[in-house]
Amino acid sequence: MSKRTVFTTITALPAGITRETVIETLHNHFEMIDLNPLVIERHPIKAPRKASPEEFHSIWYHVVDKINYFPGYTGRTEFDVCFHDLNNGLQTHVYAPLGLDIKDKWTLGGTLPHEPKEPVEIGLGVPKDGLWLREDVDMRCNIVATGFVRKTLKKAHGTLVERLVEKAHLRETELHNHRLGEQQSNSILSYYSDPRSPGMGTPLHSPNPSQPMHNVNAYPNATQVHPSLDHRGSFGKAPYSYSPPTGGMQQAFGDSRYSQSTLESRYSQPPPDPRYSQPPTQGQDVRMMDQSYNPVELPSSTASSKPRTAELDSLSAQSRRS
């Protein structure tokens, strides 16, 4: 003779656990099976022939439990179970030997601080604040074994809920650390990608075409070029100009050789040469630009042709006399 037993268990969930984490655990069938301390083996199977039309398309597993029947005596129990996911929970149906039939329904309820409160069912000890997990069991088994099965089931499912809560805590901690790491990474990337950031300086490109392309204030100790570049842009050469120290060596050594005027005259550029400041005028020889060259004034063509003509006339007169 079989007996039907119905009971409900409600467990308040601690603060800090979200709905998504609990629902994710309930919908993970392997994890729900492994959280049960009685299970020693499980694997998925096809729907058996005895499955009802509603349960035929559900997900089925074959599970093996290890049960302590008496002190010092344990046995194995094998059964088939189907899982059906709900929006706010999970449904299971166990087909065990000796006519044991267990229908179990897990439901997540309650309200969070930022959610509107809803009326709760009375007579079950449902918490008025926070989330809670409800388990409704509808069991049919032999009247002799009803007490033992109910006691074993409630103890095993109590351990399952404790492990589920701890698992949810670990999952929430992992998600929190992951979100915190993403926020820090995004803040660092946004800091270095922002051209207005003090670590990046002013960008070399100018959005306004009328503004200069290079930022002079970006390198206050340079002459608008990197120290490793000269004014022509070649590498490995000194900068175009040099700024001597102000009185540093003179104070250290007390020598007039390191005075400000001496260093400025030694390292500053020489004044422009007047010879190269103006282009040559028309008719002026280019060699006149060099002072070391003293050109000789060339005679005109008319003056140079007269002596040559007289010499030729005298030679022709002598040949005629002879």
PDB file of C-alpha atoms in Angstrom:
ATOM      1  CA  MET A   1       0.000   0.000   0.000  1.00  0.00           C
ATOM      2  CA  SER A   2       1.377   3.433  -1.008  1.00  0.00           C
ATOM      3  CA  LYS A   3       1.001   6.670   0.822  1.00  0.00           C
ATOM      4  CA  ARG A   4       1.164  10.240  -0.487  1.00  0.00           C
ATOM      5  CA  THR A   5       3.232  12.744   1.439  1.00  0.00           C
ATOM      6  CA  VAL A   6       3.421  16.473   0.692  1.00  0.00           C
ATOM      7  CA  PHE A   7       5.688  18.928   2.468  1.00  0.00           C
ATOM      8  CA  THR A   8       7.264  22.339   1.805  1.00  0.00           C
ATOM      9  CA  THR A   9      10.640  23.678   2.871  1.00  0.00           C
ATOM     10  CA  ILE A  10      11.601  27.368   2.628  1.00  0.00           C
ATOM     11  CA  THR A  11      15.203  28.562   3.020  1.00  0.00           C
ATOM     12  CA  ALA A  12      16.063  32.257   3.324  1.00  0.00           C
ATOM     13  CA  LEU A  13      18.993  33.260   1.126  1.00  0.00           C
ATOM     14  CA  PRO A  14      21.654  35.603   2.557  1.00  0.00           C
ATOM     15  CA  ALA A  15      22.131  39.122   1.274  1.00  0.00           C
ATOM     16  CA  GLY A  16      24.449  39.641  -1.639  1.00  0.00           C
ATOM     17  CA  ILE A  17      23.083  36.793  -3.779  1.00  0.00           C
ATOM     18  CA  THR A  18      21.270  37.796  -6.959  1.00  0.00           C
ATOM     19  CA  ARG A  19      18.452  36.082  -8.783  1.00  0.00           C
ATOM     20  CA  GLU A  20      20.596  35.402 -11.817  1.00  0.00           C
ATOM     21  CA  THR A  21      23.129  33.412  -9.798  1.00  0.00           C
ATOM     22  CA  VAL A  22      20.490  31.188  -8.143  1.00  0.00           C
ATOM     23  CA  ILE A  23      18.572  30.578 -11.375  1.00  0.00           C
ATOM     24  CA  GLU A  24      21.825  29.775 -13.169  1.00  0.00           C
ATOM     25  CA  THR A  25      22.597  27.119 -10.535  1.00  0.00           C
ATOM     26  CA  LEU A  26      19.094  25.626 -10.667  1.00  0.00           C
ATOM     27  CA  HIS A  27      19.246  25.314 -14.454  1.00  0.00           C
ATOM     28  CA  ASN A  28      22.625  23.585 -14.304  1.00  0.00           C
ATOM     29  CA  HIS A  29      21.373  20.016 -13.995  1.00  0.00           C
ATOM     30  CA  PHE A  30      24.729  18.327 -13.463  1.00  0.00           C
ATOM     31  CA  GLU A  31      25.546  20.772 -10.687  1.00  0.00           C
ATOM     32  CA  MET A  32      22.182  20.206  -8.986  1.00  0.00           C
ATOM     33  CA  ILE A  33      22.713  16.446  -9.108  1.00  0.00           C
ATOM     34  CA  ASP A  34      26.286  16.673  -7.839  1.00  0.00           C
ATOM     35  CA  LEU A  35      25.265  18.936  -4.933  1.00  0.00           C
ATOM     36  CA  ASN A  36      23.194  16.047  -3.559  1.00  0.00           C
ATOM     37  CA  PRO A  37      25.386  14.148  -1.066  1.00  0.00           C
ATOM     38  CA  LEU A  38      23.721  10.808  -1.893  1.00  0.00           C
ATOM     39  CA  VAL A  39      24.650  10.779  -5.601  1.00  0.00           C
ATOM     40  CA  ILE A  40      27.696   8.757  -6.632  1.00  0.00           C
ATOM     41  CA  GLU A  41      27.048   8.449 -10.379  1.00  0.00           C
ATOM     42  CA  ARG A  42      24.968  10.139 -13.092  1.00  0.00           C
ATOM     43  CA  HIS A  43      24.789  10.304 -16.879  1.00  0.00           C
ATOM     44  CA  PRO A  44      22.200  11.578 -19.407  1.00  0.00           C
ATOM     45  CA  ILE A  45      19.819   9.160 -21.104  1.00  0.00           C
ATOM     46  CA  LYS A  46      16.952   9.212 -23.574  1.00  0.00           C
ATOM     47  CA  ALA A  47      13.392   9.499 -22.368  1.00  0.00           C
ATOM     48  CA  PRO A  48      12.136   6.069 -21.242  1.00  0.00           C
ATOM     49  CA  ARG A  49       8.974   4.466 -22.583  1.00  0.00           C
ATOM     50  CA  LYS A  50       7.146   5.058 -19.330  1.00  0.00           C
ATOM     51  CA  ALA A  51       7.547   8.838 -19.659  1.00  0.00           C
ATOM     52  CA  SER A  52       4.345  10.825 -19.992  1.00  0.00           C
ATOM     53  CA  PRO A  53       3.748  12.966 -23.106  1.00  0.00           C
ATOM     54  CA  GLU A  54       4.580  16.139 -21.115  1.00  0.00           C
ATOM     55  CA  GLU A  55       7.834  14.680 -19.769  1.00  0.00           C
ATOM     56  CA  PHE A  56       8.935  12.963 -22.959  1.00  0.00           C
ATOM     57  CA  HIS A  57      10.659  16.117 -24.268  1.00  0.00           C
ATOM     58  CA  SER A  58      12.305  16.925 -20.940  1.00  0.00           C
ATOM     59  CA  ILE A  59      15.963  16.183 -20.110  1.00  0.00           C
ATOM     60  CA  TRP A  60      16.507  12.752 -18.541  1.00  0.00           C
ATOM     61  CA  TYR A  61      19.334  11.357 -16.399  1.00  0.00           C
ATOM     62  CA  HIS A  62      20.157   8.016 -14.819  1.00  0.00           C
ATOM     63  CA  VAL A  63      21.331   8.510 -11.224  1.00  0.00           C
ATOM     64  CA  VAL A  64      22.861   6.153  -8.664  1.00  0.00           C
ATOM     65  CA  ASP A  65      22.507   6.948  -4.938  1.00  0.00           C
ATOM     66  CA  LYS A  66      24.344   5.453  -1.985  1.00  0.00           C
ATOM     67  CA  ILE A  67      21.975   5.168   1.010  1.00  0.00           C
ATOM     68  CA  ASN A  68      22.572   4.062   4.593  1.00  0.00           C
ATOM     69  CA  TYR A  69      19.611   1.826   5.372  1.00  0.00           C
ATOM     70  CA  PHE A  70      20.811   0.724   8.804  1.00  0.00           C
ATOM     71  CA  PRO A  71      23.900   1.509  10.889  1.00  0.00           C
ATOM     72  CA  GLY A  72      26.746  -0.299   9.217  1.00  0.00           C
ATOM     73  CA  TYR A  73      24.702  -1.299   6.162  1.00  0.00           C
ATOM     74  CA  THR A  74      24.656   0.737   2.914  1.00  0.00           C
ATOM     75  CA  GLY A  75      23.141   0.007  -0.456  1.00  0.00           C
ATOM     76  CA  ARG A  76      22.867   1.401  -3.978  1.00  0.00           C
ATOM     77  CA  THR A  77      19.673   2.684  -5.506  1.00  0.00           C
ATOM     78  CA  GLU A  78      19.394   3.424  -9.237  1.00  0.00           C
ATOM     79  CA  PHE A  79      16.600   5.482 -10.753  1.00  0.00           C
ATOM     80  CA  ASP A  80      15.667   7.740 -13.665  1.00  0.00           C
ATOM     81  CA  VAL A  81      14.826  11.418 -13.224  1.00  0.00           C
ATOM     82  CA  CYS A  82      13.651  14.130 -15.614  1.00  0.00           C
ATOM     83  CA  PHE A  83      14.467  17.866 -15.352  1.00  0.00           C
ATOM     84  CA  HIS A  84      12.275  20.696 -16.598  1.00  0.00           C
ATOM     85  CA  ASP A  85      13.465  24.315 -16.338  1.00  0.00           C
ATOM     86  CA  LEU A  86      11.113  27.121 -15.274  1.00  0.00           C
ATOM     87  CA  ASN A  87      11.581  30.870 -15.473  1.00  0.00           C
ATOM     88  CA  ASN A  88      11.788  31.125 -11.681  1.00  0.00           C
ATOM     89  CA  GLY A  89      12.939  27.625 -10.763  1.00  0.00           C
ATOM     90  CA  LEU A  90      13.099  23.940 -11.652  1.00  0.00           C
ATOM     91  CA  GLN A  91      10.882  20.844 -11.728  1.00  0.00           C
ATOM     92  CA  THR A  92      12.104  17.241 -11.286  1.00  0.00           C
ATOM     93  CA  HIS A  93      10.350  13.878 -11.321  1.00  0.00           C
ATOM     94  CA  VAL A  94      12.034  10.763  -9.868  1.00  0.00           C
ATOM     95  CA  TYR A  95      11.025   7.215 -10.836  1.00  0.00           C
ATOM     96  CA  ALA A  96      12.663   4.979  -8.205  1.00  0.00           C
ATOM     97  CA  PRO A  97      12.253   1.233  -7.467  1.00  0.00           C
ATOM     98  CA  LEU A  98       9.528  -0.216  -5.214  1.00  0.00           C
ATOM     99  CA  GLY A  99       6.980   2.292  -6.529  1.00  0.00           C
ATOM    100  CA  LEU A 100       8.745   5.368  -5.117  1.00  0.00           C
ATOM    101  CA  ASP A 101       7.593   8.443  -7.056  1.00  0.00           C
ATOM    102  CA  ILE A 102       8.906  11.901  -6.085  1.00  0.00           C
ATOM    103  CA  LYS A 103       7.848  15.162  -7.733  1.00  0.00           C
ATOM    104  CA  ASP A 104      10.003  18.078  -6.633  1.00  0.00           C
ATOM    105  CA  LYS A 105       9.603  21.766  -7.493  1.00  0.00           C
ATOM    106  CA  TRP A 106      12.175  24.461  -6.687  1.00  0.00           C
ATOM    107  CA  THR A 107      10.986  28.080  -6.771  1.00  0.00           C
ATOM    108  CA  LEU A 108      12.947  31.285  -6.211  1.00  0.00           C
ATOM    109  CA  GLY A 109      10.924  34.072  -4.583  1.00  0.00           C
ATOM    110  CA  GLY A 110      11.229  37.193  -2.499  1.00  0.00           C
ATOM    111  CA  THR A 111      12.164  40.794  -3.198  1.00  0.00           C
ATOM    112  CA  LEU A 112      15.428  42.697  -3.201  1.00  0.00           C
ATOM    113  CA  PRO A 113      15.836  46.153  -1.561  1.00  0.00           C
ATOM    114  CA  HIS A 114      15.410  47.997  -4.886  1.00  0.00           C
ATOM    115  CA  GLU A 115      12.327  45.960  -5.915  1.00  0.00           C
ATOM    116  CA  PRO A 116       8.708  46.594  -4.909  1.00  0.00           C
ATOM    117  CA  LYS A 117       7.507  44.288  -2.141  1.00  0.00           C
ATOM    118  CA  GLU A 118       4.881  41.649  -2.857  1.00  0.00           C
ATOM    119  CA  PRO A 119       2.466  39.907  -0.502  1.00  0.00           C
ATOM    120  CA  VAL A 120       3.781  36.578   0.786  1.00  0.00           C
ATOM    121  CA  GLU A 121       1.957  33.348   1.497  1.00  0.00           C
ATOM    122  CA  ILE A 122       1.004  32.949   5.144  1.00  0.00           C
ATOM    123  CA  GLY A 123       1.401  29.847   7.262  1.00  0.00           C
ATOM    124  CA  LEU A 124       4.772  28.781   5.765  1.00  0.00           C
ATOM    125  CA  GLY A 125       7.180  31.153   7.481  1.00  0.00           C
ATOM    126  CA  VAL A 126       8.108  32.956   4.261  1.00  0.00           C
ATOM    127  CA  PRO A 127      10.606  35.818   4.854  1.00  0.00           C
ATOM    128  CA  LYS A 128       9.190  39.266   4.132  1.00  0.00           C
ATOM    129  CA  ASP A 129      12.516  40.733   3.009  1.00  0.00           C
ATOM    130  CA  GLY A 130      15.199  39.295   0.784  1.00  0.00           C
ATOM    131  CA  LEU A 131      15.239  36.257  -1.479  1.00  0.00           C
ATOM    132  CA  TRP A 132      14.175  32.746  -0.477  1.00  0.00           C
ATOM    133  CA  LEU A 133      14.203  29.314  -2.057  1.00  0.00           C
ATOM    134  CA  ARG A 134      11.111  27.139  -1.784  1.00  0.00           C
ATOM    135  CA  GLU A 135      10.978  23.368  -2.270  1.00  0.00           C
ATOM    136  CA  ASP A 136       7.612  21.621  -2.727  1.00  0.00           C
ATOM    137  CA  VAL A 137       7.753  17.815  -2.535  1.00  0.00           C
ATOM    138  CA  ASP A 138       4.939  15.485  -3.587  1.00  0.00           C
ATOM    139  CA  MET A 139       5.991  11.924  -2.751  1.00  0.00           C
ATOM    140  CA  ARG A 140       4.300   8.538  -3.073  1.00  0.00           C
ATOM    141  CA  CYS A 141       5.908   5.410  -1.563  1.00  0.00           C
ATOM    142  CA  ASN A 142       5.219   2.347   0.558  1.00  0.00           C
ATOM    143  CA  ILE A 143       3.565   3.243   3.828  1.00  0.00           C
ATOM    144  CA  VAL A 144       6.244   1.353   5.765  1.00  0.00           C
ATOM    145  CA  ALA A 145       9.143   3.270   4.165  1.00  0.00           C
ATOM    146  CA  THR A 146       7.488   6.721   4.112  1.00  0.00           C
ATOM    147  CA  GLY A 147       9.145   7.964   7.302  1.00  0.00           C
ATOM    148  CA  PHE A 148      12.617   6.763   6.293  1.00  0.00           C
ATOM    149  CA  VAL A 149      12.370   8.176   2.770  1.00  0.00           C
ATOM    150  CA  ARG A 150      11.115  11.547   3.961  1.00  0.00           C
ATOM    151  CA  LYS A 151      13.844  11.841   6.606  1.00  0.00           C
ATOM    152  CA  THR A 152      16.566  10.875   4.141  1.00  0.00           C
ATOM    153  CA  LEU A 153      15.213  13.221   1.472  1.00  0.00           C
ATOM    154  CA  LYS A 154      14.962  16.249   3.766  1.00  0.00           C
ATOM    155  CA  LYS A 155      18.480  15.698   5.138  1.00  0.00           C
ATOM    156  CA  ALA A 156      20.002  15.315   1.671  1.00  0.00           C
ATOM    157  CA  HIS A 157      18.166  18.324   0.250  1.00  0.00           C
ATOM    158  CA  GLY A 158      19.148  20.434   3.262  1.00  0.00           C
ATOM    159  CA  THR A 159      22.800  19.757   2.477  1.00  0.00           C
ATOM    160  CA  LEU A 160      22.078  20.477  -1.190  1.00  0.00           C
ATOM    161  CA  VAL A 161      20.656  23.923  -0.350  1.00  0.00           C
ATOM    162  CA  GLU A 162      23.636  24.775   1.883  1.00  0.00           C
ATOM    163  CA  ARG A 163      26.037  23.868  -0.899  1.00  0.00           C
ATOM    164  CA  LEU A 164      23.936  25.806  -3.382  1.00  0.00           C
ATOM    165  CA  VAL A 165      24.103  28.946  -1.222  1.00  0.00           C
ATOM    166  CA  GLU A 166      27.871  28.605  -0.812  1.00  0.00           C
ATOM    167  CA  LYS A 167      28.252  28.064  -4.533  1.00  0.00           C
ATOM    168  CA  ALA A 168      26.190  31.184  -5.199  1.00  0.00           C
ATOM    169  CA  HIS A 169      28.437  33.164  -2.832  1.00  0.00           C
ATOM    170  CA  LEU A 170      31.543  32.046  -4.717  1.00  0.00           C
ATOM    171  CA  ARG A 171      29.905  32.875  -8.022  1.00  0.00           C
ATOM    172  CA  GLU A 172      28.914  36.342  -6.846  1.00  0.00           C
ATOM    173  CA  THR A 173      32.460  36.992  -5.598  1.00  0.00           C
ATOM    174  CA  GLU A 174      33.884  35.925  -8.928  1.00  0.00           C
ATOM    175  CA  LEU A 175      31.487  38.130 -10.876  1.00  0.00           C
ATOM    176  CA  HIS A 176      32.152  41.096  -8.581  1.00  0.00           C
ATOM    177  CA  ASN A 177      35.925  40.800  -9.002  1.00  0.00           C
ATOM    178  CA  HIS A 178      35.507  40.420 -12.753  1.00  0.00           C
ATOM    179  CA  ARG A 179      33.355  43.554 -13.003  1.00  0.00           C
ATOM    180  CA  LEU A 180      35.780  45.479 -10.808  1.00  0.00           C
ATOM    181  CA  GLY A 181      38.697  44.444 -13.003  1.00  0.00           C
ATOM    182  CA  GLU A 182      36.834  45.524 -16.129  1.00  0.00           C
ATOM    183  CA  GLN A 183      36.051  48.912 -14.595  1.00  0.00           C
ATOM    184  CA  GLN A 184      39.684  49.464 -13.669  1.00  0.00           C
ATOM    185  CA  SER A 185      40.845  48.405 -17.130  1.00  0.00           C
ATOM    186  CA  ASN A 186      38.332  50.709 -18.804  1.00  0.00           C
ATOM    187  CA  SER A 187      39.338  53.625 -16.591  1.00  0.00           C
ATOM    188  CA  ILE A 188      43.022  53.100 -17.417  1.00  0.00           C
ATOM    189  CA  LEU A 189      42.320  52.830 -21.136  1.00  0.00           C
ATOM    190  CA  SER A 190      40.131  55.917 -21.100  1.00  0.00           C
ATOM    191  CA  TYR A 191      42.828  57.844 -19.174  1.00  0.00           C
ATOM    192  CA  TYR A 192      45.575  57.075 -21.693  1.00  0.00           C
ATOM    193  CA  SER A 193      43.330  57.382 -24.743  1.00  0.00           C
ATOM    194  CA  ASP A 194      42.073  60.840 -23.710  1.00  0.00           C
ATOM    195  CA  PRO A 195      44.249  63.474 -25.489  1.00  0.00           C
ATOM    196  CA  ARG A 196      43.512  65.928 -22.668  1.00  0.00           C
ATOM    197  CA  SER A 197      45.115  63.577 -20.131  1.00  0.00           C
ATOM    198  CA  PRO A 198      48.234  65.072 -18.458  1.00  0.00           C
ATOM    199  CA  GLY A 199      50.051  61.795 -19.082  1.00  0.00           C
ATOM    200  CA  MET A 200      49.549  62.072 -22.821  1.00  0.00           C
ATOM    201  CA  GLY A 201      50.218  65.774 -23.379  1.00  0.00           C
ATOM    202  CA  THR A 202      48.761  67.768 -26.263  1.00  0.00           C
ATOM    203  CA  PRO A 203      48.321  65.708 -29.460  1.00  0.00           C
ATOM    204  CA  LEU A 204      50.568  66.454 -32.407  1.00  0.00           C
ATOM    205  CA  HIS A 205      47.625  66.903 -34.739  1.00  0.00           C
ATOM    206  CA  SER A 206      45.562  70.034 -34.460  1.00  0.00           C
ATOM    207  CA  PRO A 207      41.826  69.993 -35.165  1.00  0.00           C
ATOM    208  CA  ASN A 208      42.034  73.639 -36.245  1.00  0.00           C
ATOM    209  CA  PRO A 209      44.049  74.085 -39.473  1.00  0.00           C
ATOM    210  CA  SER A 210      44.990  77.616 -38.431  1.00  0.00           C
ATOM    211  CA  GLN A 211      46.811  76.336 -35.333  1.00  0.00           C
ATOM    212  CA  PRO A 212      50.367  74.955 -35.472  1.00  0.00           C
ATOM    213  CA  MET A 213      50.727  71.214 -35.835  1.00  0.00           C
ATOM    214  CA  HIS A 214      53.314  70.820 -33.065  1.00  0.00           C
ATOM    215  CA  ASN A 215      52.978  71.737 -29.437  1.00  0.00           C
ATOM    216  CA  VAL A 216      55.886  73.848 -28.309  1.00  0.00           C
ATOM    217  CA  ASN A 217      55.019  73.506 -24.622  1.00  0.00           C
ATOM    218  CA  ALA A 218      55.052  69.711 -24.776  1.00  0.00           C
ATOM    219  CA  TYR A 219      58.893  69.756 -24.527  1.00  0.00           C
ATOM    220  CA  PRO A 220      59.916  72.893 -22.599  1.00  0.00           C
ATOM    221  CA  ASN A 221      63.633  71.978 -22.535  1.00  0.00           C
ATOM    222  CA  ALA A 222      63.910  71.257 -26.232  1.00  0.00           C
ATOM    223  CA  THR A 223      63.886  73.351 -29.385  1.00  0.00           C
ATOM    224  CA  GLN A 224      60.717  71.768 -30.814  1.00  0.00           C
ATOM    225  CA  VAL A 225      62.599  68.570 -31.664  1.00  0.00           C
ATOM    226  CA  HIS A 226      63.651  65.514 -29.694  1.00  0.00           C
ATOM    227  CA  PRO A 227      67.168  65.771 -28.169  1.00  0.00           C
ATOM    228  CA  SER A 228      68.316  62.853 -30.332  1.00  0.00           C
ATOM    229  CA  LEU A 229      67.378  64.751 -33.545  1.00  0.00           C
ATOM    230  CA  ASP A 230      69.028  67.779 -35.140  1.00  0.00           C
ATOM    231  CA  HIS A 231      67.162  70.463 -37.032  1.00  0.00           C
ATOM    232  CA  ARG A 232      67.246  68.362 -40.206  1.00  0.00           C
ATOM    233  CA  GLY A 233      65.630  65.348 -38.499  1.00  0.00           C
ATOM    234  CA  SER A 234      68.677  63.002 -38.612  1.00  0.00           C
ATOM    235  CA  PHE A 235      69.404  60.653 -35.729  1.00  0.00           C
ATOM    236  CA  GLY A 236      72.467  60.476 -33.540  1.00  0.00           C
ATOM    237  CA  LYS A 237      73.359  64.205 -33.726  1.00  0.00           C
ATOM    238  CA  ALA A 238      73.243  67.018 -31.242  1.00  0.00           C
ATOM    239  CA  PRO A 239      70.340  69.484 -31.155  1.00  0.00           C
ATOM    240  CA  TYR A 240      70.421  72.582 -33.304  1.00  0.00           C
ATOM    241  CA  SER A 241      71.036  74.975 -30.418  1.00  0.00           C
ATOM    242  CA  TYR A 242      72.409  74.703 -26.919  1.00  0.00           C
ATOM    243  CA  SER A 243      71.320  76.533 -23.767  1.00  0.00           C
ATOM    244  CA  PRO A 244      74.345  76.909 -21.443  1.00  0.00           C
ATOM    245  CA  PRO A 245      73.852  76.709 -17.676  1.00  0.00           C
ATOM    246  CA  THR A 246      73.460  79.897 -15.716  1.00  0.00           C
ATOM    247  CA  GLY A 247      76.478  80.475 -13.501  1.00  0.00           C
ATOM    248  CA  GLY A 248      76.744  76.835 -12.450  1.00  0.00           C
ATOM    249  CA  MET A 249      80.363  76.170 -13.411  1.00  0.00           C
ATOM    250  CA  GLN A 250      81.531  79.614 -12.409  1.00  0.00           C
ATOM    251  CA  GLN A 251      80.191  79.140  -8.900  1.00  0.00           C
ATOM    252  CA  ALA A 252      81.633  75.631  -8.661  1.00  0.00           C
ATOM    253  CA  PHE A 253      85.163  76.382  -9.958  1.00  0.00           C
ATOM    254  CA  GLY A 254      85.478  80.149  -9.549  1.00  0.00           C
ATOM    255  CA  ASP A 255      86.990  80.460 -13.009  1.00  0.00           C
ATOM    256  CA  SER A 256      86.148  83.221 -15.424  1.00  0.00           C
ATOM    257  CA  ARG A 257      86.427  80.737 -18.270  1.00  0.00           C
ATOM    258  CA  TYR A 258      82.962  79.464 -17.332  1.00  0.00           C
ATOM    259  CA  SER A 259      81.275  82.844 -17.163  1.00  0.00           C
ATOM    260  CA  GLN A 260      77.936  83.393 -18.782  1.00  0.00           C
ATOM    261  CA  SER A 261      79.291  85.615 -21.549  1.00  0.00           C
ATOM    262  CA  THR A 262      82.113  83.182 -22.340  1.00  0.00           C
ATOM    263  CA  LEU A 263      79.774  80.209 -22.612  1.00  0.00           C
ATOM    264  CA  GLU A 264      77.285  82.153 -24.694  1.00  0.00           C
ATOM    265  CA  SER A 265      79.999  83.287 -27.108  1.00  0.00           C
ATOM    266  CA  ARG A 266      81.406  79.738 -27.259  1.00  0.00           C
ATOM    267  CA  TYR A 267      78.198  77.779 -27.829  1.00  0.00           C
ATOM    268  CA  SER A 268      75.895  80.283 -29.513  1.00  0.00           C
ATOM    269  CA  GLN A 269      75.736  80.607 -33.276  1.00  0.00           C
ATOM    270  CA  PRO A 270      78.045  83.149 -34.964  1.00  0.00           C
ATOM    271  CA  PRO A 271      76.510  86.284 -36.463  1.00  0.00           C
ATOM    272  CA  PRO A 272      75.529  86.075 -40.125  1.00  0.00           C
ATOM    273  CA  ASP A 273      78.243  86.818 -42.644  1.00  0.00           C
ATOM    274  CA  PRO A 274      77.469  89.993 -44.658  1.00  0.00           C
ATOM    275  CA  ARG A 275      79.070  88.394 -47.687  1.00  0.00           C
ATOM    276  CA  TYR A 276      76.255  85.882 -47.936  1.00  0.00           C
ATOM    277  CA  SER A 277      73.433  88.090 -46.716  1.00  0.00           C
ATOM    278  CA  GLN A 278      72.867  89.820 -50.099  1.00  0.00           C
ATOM    279  CA  PRO A 279      72.708  88.181 -53.535  1.00  0.00           C
ATOM    280  CA  PRO A 280      75.290  89.302 -56.136  1.00  0.00           C
ATOM    281  CA  THR A 281      74.289  92.244 -58.276  1.00  0.00           C
ATOM    282  CA  GLN A 282      74.070  92.160 -62.042  1.00  0.00           C
ATOM    283  CA  GLY A 283      77.439  92.285 -63.667  1.00  0.00           C
ATOM    284  CA  GLN A 284      79.303  91.455 -60.486  1.00  0.00           C
ATOM    285  CA  ASP A 285      81.583  88.451 -60.599  1.00  0.00           C
ATOM    286  CA  VAL A 286      80.573  85.690 -58.236  1.00  0.00           C
ATOM    287  CA  ARG A 287      84.151  85.414 -57.042  1.00  0.00           C
ATOM    288  CA  MET A 288      83.840  88.889 -55.547  1.00  0.00           C
ATOM    289  CA  MET A 289      81.891  87.296 -52.689  1.00  0.00           C
ATOM    290  CA  ASP A 290      85.142  85.871 -51.369  1.00  0.00           C
ATOM    291  CA  GLN A 291      87.377  88.530 -49.804  1.00  0.00           C
ATOM    292  CA  SER A 292      90.478  86.382 -50.160  1.00  0.00           C
ATOM    293  CA  TYR A 293      90.216  86.700 -53.973  1.00  0.00           C
ATOM    294  CA  ASN A 294      91.537  89.955 -55.479  1.00  0.00           C
ATOM    295  CA  PRO A 295      90.479  90.154 -59.107  1.00  0.00           C
ATOM    296  CA  VAL A 296      92.633  91.956 -61.684  1.00  0.00           C
ATOM    297  CA  GLU A 297      90.894  94.579 -63.717  1.00  0.00           C
ATOM    298  CA  LEU A 298      90.653  93.341 -67.251  1.00  0.00           C
ATOM    299  CA  PRO A 299      91.421  95.799 -70.131  1.00  0.00           C
ATOM    300  CA  SER A 300      88.666  96.670 -72.483  1.00  0.00           C
ATOM    301  CA  SER A 301      88.511  95.110 -75.930  1.00  0.00           C
ATOM    302  CA  THR A 302      89.241  98.462 -77.722  1.00  0.00           C
ATOM    303  CA  ALA A 303      92.389  99.273 -75.743  1.00  0.00           C
ATOM    304  CA  SER A 304      93.829  95.775 -76.108  1.00  0.00           C
ATOM    305  CA  SER A 305      93.329  95.701 -79.930  1.00  0.00           C
ATOM    306  CA  LYS A 306      95.474  98.848 -80.698  1.00  0.00           C
ATOM    307  CA  PRO A 307      98.945  97.477 -79.765  1.00  0.00           C
ATOM    308  CA  ARG A 308      98.233  94.286 -81.620  1.00  0.00           C
ATOM    309  CA  THR A 309      97.299  96.163 -84.824  1.00  0.00           C
ATOM    310  CA  ALA A 310     100.509  98.321 -84.813  1.00  0.00           C
ATOM    311  CA  GLU A 311     102.659  95.221 -84.411  1.00  0.00           C
ATOM    312  CA  LEU A 312     101.045  93.552 -87.397  1.00  0.00           C
ATOM    313  CA  ASP A 313     101.501  96.677 -89.591  1.00  0.00           C
ATOM    314  CA  SER A 314     105.249  96.840 -88.847  1.00  0.00           C
ATOM    315  CA  LEU A 315     105.741  93.172 -89.695  1.00  0.00           C
ATOM    316  CA  SER A 316     103.980  93.550 -93.096  1.00  0.00           C
ATOM    317  CA  ALA A 317     106.116  96.668 -93.976  1.00  0.00           C
ATOM    318  CA  GLN A 318     109.331  94.783 -93.272  1.00  0.00           C
ATOM    319  CA  SER A 319     108.274  91.935 -95.507  1.00  0.00           C
ATOM    320  CA  ARG A 320     107.543  94.324 -98.382  1.00  0.00           C
ATOM    321  CA  ARG A 321     111.030  95.935 -98.191  1.00  0.00           C
ATOM    322  CA  SER A 322     112.719  92.619 -98.324  1.00  0.00           C
TER     323      SER A 322
END
